[in-house]
PDB file of C-alpha atoms in Angstrom:
ATOM      1  CA  GLU A  77     105.004  98.949 125.902  1.00 94.00           C
ATOM      2  CA  VAL A  78     102.970  97.918 122.883  1.00 95.00           C
ATOM      3  CA  GLN A  79     105.057  96.577 120.028  1.00 96.00           C
ATOM      4  CA  LEU A  80     104.360  94.904 116.695  1.00 97.00           C
ATOM      5  CA  VAL A  81     107.547  93.540 115.174  1.00 97.00           C
ATOM      6  CA  GLU A  82     107.224  92.644 111.513  1.00 98.00           C
ATOM      7  CA  SER A  83     109.681  90.557 109.519  1.00 98.00           C
ATOM      8  CA  GLY A  84     109.937  88.385 106.440  1.00 98.00           C
ATOM      9  CA  GLY A  85     109.722  90.936 103.684  1.00 97.00           C
ATOM     10  CA  GLY A  86     112.160  91.159 100.834  1.00 98.00           C
ATOM     11  CA  SER A  87     112.383  91.046  97.085  1.00 98.00           C
ATOM     12  CA  ALA A  88     110.627  88.522  94.906  1.00 98.00           C
ATOM     13  CA  GLN A  89     109.838  87.943  91.275  1.00 98.00           C
ATOM     14  CA  ALA A  90     106.258  88.099  90.114  1.00 98.00           C
ATOM     15  CA  GLY A  91     104.692  84.731  90.830  1.00 98.00           C
ATOM     16  CA  GLY A  92     106.948  84.153  93.807  1.00 98.00           C
ATOM     17  CA  SER A  93     106.175  83.846  97.494  1.00 98.00           C
ATOM     18  CA  LEU A  94     107.042  85.502 100.780  1.00 98.00           C
ATOM     19  CA  ARG A  95     105.919  84.820 104.336  1.00 98.00           C
ATOM     20  CA  LEU A  96     105.550  87.733 106.700  1.00 98.00           C
ATOM     21  CA  SER A  97     105.648  87.324 110.457  1.00 98.00           C
ATOM     22  CA  CYS A  98     104.533  89.619 113.255  1.00 98.00           C
ATOM     23  CA  THR A  99     105.319  89.219 116.925  1.00 98.00           C
ATOM     24  CA  ALA A 100     103.163  91.283 119.243  1.00 97.00           C
ATOM     25  CA  SER A 101     103.665  92.345 122.833  1.00 96.00           C
ATOM     26  CA  GLY A 102     102.242  94.751 125.385  1.00 96.00           C
ATOM     27  CA  PHE A 103      98.596  93.791 124.957  1.00 96.00           C
ATOM     28  CA  ARG A 104      96.387  90.707 124.950  1.00 95.00           C
ATOM     29  CA  VAL A 105      96.943  89.363 121.466  1.00 95.00           C
ATOM     30  CA  ASP A 106      94.549  86.474 122.016  1.00 96.00           C
ATOM     31  CA  ALA A 107      91.773  88.972 122.698  1.00 97.00           C
ATOM     32  CA  SER A 108      92.268  90.957 119.507  1.00 97.00           C
ATOM     33  CA  ASP A 109      91.386  90.516 115.867  1.00 98.00           C
ATOM     34  CA  MET A 110      94.636  90.899 113.964  1.00 98.00           C
ATOM     35  CA  GLY A 111      95.457  91.941 110.446  1.00 98.00           C
ATOM     36  CA  TRP A 112      97.918  93.186 107.887  1.00 98.00           C
ATOM     37  CA  TYR A 113      97.835  96.409 105.955  1.00 97.00           C
ATOM     38  CA  HIS A 114     100.168  98.007 103.482  1.00 95.00           C
ATOM     39  CA  GLN A 115     101.033 101.476 102.400  1.00 87.00           C
ATOM     40  CA  ALA A 116     102.841 102.242  99.188  1.00 79.00           C
ATOM     41  CA  PRO A 117     104.591 105.637  98.850  1.00 80.00           C
ATOM     42  CA  GLY A 118     102.042 108.353  98.338  1.00 82.00           C
ATOM     43  CA  ASN A 119      99.169 105.957  98.793  1.00 82.00           C
ATOM     44  CA  GLU A 120      96.634 105.439 101.489  1.00 89.00           C
ATOM     45  CA  CYS A 121      96.752 102.462 103.789  1.00 93.00           C
ATOM     46  CA  GLN A 122      94.998  99.353 102.591  1.00 94.00           C
ATOM     47  CA  LEU A 123      94.047  96.573 104.935  1.00 96.00           C
ATOM     48  CA  VAL A 124      94.554  93.302 103.063  1.00 97.00           C
ATOM     49  CA  SER A 125      93.541  90.692 105.598  1.00 98.00           C
ATOM     50  CA  ILE A 126      91.957  90.176 109.005  1.00 98.00           C
ATOM     51  CA  ILE A 127      91.902  87.136 111.254  1.00 98.00           C
ATOM     52  CA  SER A 128      89.473  87.147 114.133  1.00 98.00           C
ATOM     53  CA  THR A 129      90.075  85.736 117.583  1.00 98.00           C
ATOM     54  CA  ASP A 130      88.213  82.571 116.575  1.00 97.00           C
ATOM     55  CA  GLY A 131      90.210  82.148 113.386  1.00 97.00           C
ATOM     56  CA  ARG A 132      87.765  83.474 110.814  1.00 98.00           C
ATOM     57  CA  THR A 133      89.559  85.215 107.972  1.00 98.00           C
ATOM     58  CA  GLN A 134      88.747  88.024 105.577  1.00 97.00           C
ATOM     59  CA  TYR A 135      90.668  89.226 102.550  1.00 98.00           C
ATOM     60  CA  ALA A 136      90.674  92.213 100.275  1.00 97.00           C
ATOM     61  CA  ASP A 137      89.624  91.297  96.735  1.00 96.00           C
ATOM     62  CA  SER A 138      93.089  92.201  95.479  1.00 96.00           C
ATOM     63  CA  VAL A 139      94.718  89.380  97.467  1.00 98.00           C
ATOM     64  CA  LYS A 140      91.935  86.818  97.753  1.00 98.00           C
ATOM     65  CA  GLY A 141      93.144  83.388  96.690  1.00 98.00           C
ATOM     66  CA  ARG A 142      96.792  84.445  96.881  1.00 98.00           C
ATOM     67  CA  PHE A 143      97.380  85.448 100.511  1.00 98.00           C
ATOM     68  CA  THR A 144      96.668  83.439 103.656  1.00 98.00           C
ATOM     69  CA  ILE A 145      96.613  84.894 107.139  1.00 98.00           C
ATOM     70  CA  SER A 146      97.129  82.790 110.248  1.00 98.00           C
ATOM     71  CA  ARG A 147      97.829  83.292 113.930  1.00 98.00           C
ATOM     72  CA  ASP A 148      99.502  81.498 116.807  1.00 98.00           C
ATOM     73  CA  ASP A 149      98.292  83.011 120.049  1.00 97.00           C
ATOM     74  CA  ALA A 150     100.706  80.943 122.123  1.00 97.00           C
ATOM     75  CA  LYS A 151     103.537  82.683 120.305  1.00 97.00           C
ATOM     76  CA  LYS A 152     101.672  86.012 120.110  1.00 97.00           C
ATOM     77  CA  ALA A 153     102.296  85.863 116.383  1.00 98.00           C
ATOM     78  CA  VAL A 154     100.442  86.559 113.160  1.00 98.00           C
ATOM     79  CA  TYR A 155     101.562  85.457 109.731  1.00 98.00           C
ATOM     80  CA  LEU A 156     100.805  86.364 106.138  1.00 98.00           C
ATOM     81  CA  GLN A 157     101.673  83.810 103.478  1.00 98.00           C
ATOM     82  CA  MET A 158     101.893  85.650 100.184  1.00 98.00           C
ATOM     83  CA  ASN A 159     101.798  83.534  97.034  1.00 98.00           C
ATOM     84  CA  ASN A 160     101.649  84.416  93.353  1.00 98.00           C
ATOM     85  CA  LEU A 161     103.006  87.843  94.126  1.00 98.00           C
ATOM     86  CA  LYS A 162     102.338  90.710  91.730  1.00 98.00           C
ATOM     87  CA  PRO A 163     104.258  93.971  91.219  1.00 97.00           C
ATOM     88  CA  GLU A 164     101.282  95.866  92.625  1.00 95.00           C
ATOM     89  CA  ASP A 165     101.822  94.083  95.952  1.00 96.00           C
ATOM     90  CA  THR A 166     104.957  96.182  96.394  1.00 95.00           C
ATOM     91  CA  ALA A 167     104.615  98.204  99.605  1.00 95.00           C
ATOM     92  CA  VAL A 168     105.603  98.343 103.234  1.00 95.00           C
ATOM     93  CA  TYR A 169     103.480  95.853 105.169  1.00 97.00           C
ATOM     94  CA  TYR A 170     102.415  96.457 108.734  1.00 97.00           C
ATOM     95  CA  CYS A 171     100.844  94.216 111.320  1.00 97.00           C
ATOM     96  CA  ALA A 172      97.654  95.552 112.894  1.00 97.00           C
ATOM     97  CA  ALA A 173      95.532  94.840 115.939  1.00 97.00           C
ATOM     98  CA  ASP A 174      91.895  95.766 116.379  1.00 96.00           C
ATOM     99  CA  LEU A 175      92.513  96.500 120.053  1.00 95.00           C
ATOM    100  CA  LEU A 176      94.931  99.246 118.972  1.00 95.00           C
ATOM    101  CA  TRP A 177      93.071 100.653 115.962  1.00 95.00           C
ATOM    102  CA  PRO A 178      89.826  99.419 114.330  1.00 95.00           C
ATOM    103  CA  LEU A 179      90.259  96.972 111.476  1.00 95.00           C
ATOM    104  CA  ARG A 180      87.963  97.434 108.482  1.00 92.00           C
ATOM    105  CA  LEU A 181      88.603  95.995 105.028  1.00 91.00           C
ATOM    106  CA  ALA A 182      86.572  98.781 103.442  1.00 90.00           C
ATOM    107  CA  GLY A 183      87.533 102.344 104.199  1.00 88.00           C
ATOM    108  CA  TYR A 184      90.488 101.495 106.391  1.00 92.00           C
ATOM    109  CA  VAL A 185      92.169 104.589 107.773  1.00 91.00           C
ATOM    110  CA  CYS A 186      95.864 104.658 108.553  1.00 91.00           C
ATOM    111  CA  PRO A 187      96.416 104.374 112.296  1.00 92.00           C
ATOM    112  CA  PRO A 188      97.565 107.556 114.042  1.00 91.00           C
ATOM    113  CA  ARG A 189     100.878 105.965 114.905  1.00 92.00           C
ATOM    114  CA  ARG A 190     103.033 102.978 114.067  1.00 92.00           C
ATOM    115  CA  TRP A 191     103.672 100.269 116.598  1.00 94.00           C
ATOM    116  CA  GLY A 192     106.260  98.591 114.384  1.00 94.00           C
ATOM    117  CA  GLN A 193     108.695  99.442 111.634  1.00 96.00           C
ATOM    118  CA  GLY A 194     106.919  97.415 108.959  1.00 96.00           C
ATOM    119  CA  THR A 195     108.572  95.166 106.443  1.00 97.00           C
ATOM    120  CA  GLN A 196     109.240  96.075 102.817  1.00 97.00           C
ATOM    121  CA  VAL A 197     107.916  93.818 100.072  1.00 97.00           C
ATOM    122  CA  THR A 198     109.203  94.467  96.574  1.00 97.00           C
ATOM    123  CA  VAL A 199     107.922  92.446  93.635  1.00 97.00           C
ATOM    124  CA  SER A 200     109.528  92.779  90.241  1.00 98.00           C
ATOM    125  CA  SER A 201     107.997  91.770  86.956  1.00 94.00           C
TER     126      SER A 201
END
């Protein structure tokens, strides 16, 4: 069974930091580009970062310079270090895999199903 288990969210003050973790199973993680997207209530999904199988990274303009994505294929894990958090970062964050649903920074469409429960990030001003 395919699973993406997210953790590490919580509440933070603006300017603070959080580190999200995702543990994947049920598919070849090392063969997939991985990413993180978020969805705030009533909003569309926004993909914020992608890390390719060879470690190249991409970021949405809204998080560039503040967030860092990384992966550990031995642990089947993907991480998102979130620094200098802003209230507009508040959302539920989900781990994503290109093998499950295409990853595109521009025009990302919410996947047809969730493979994990997501993790809530709340940033107060």
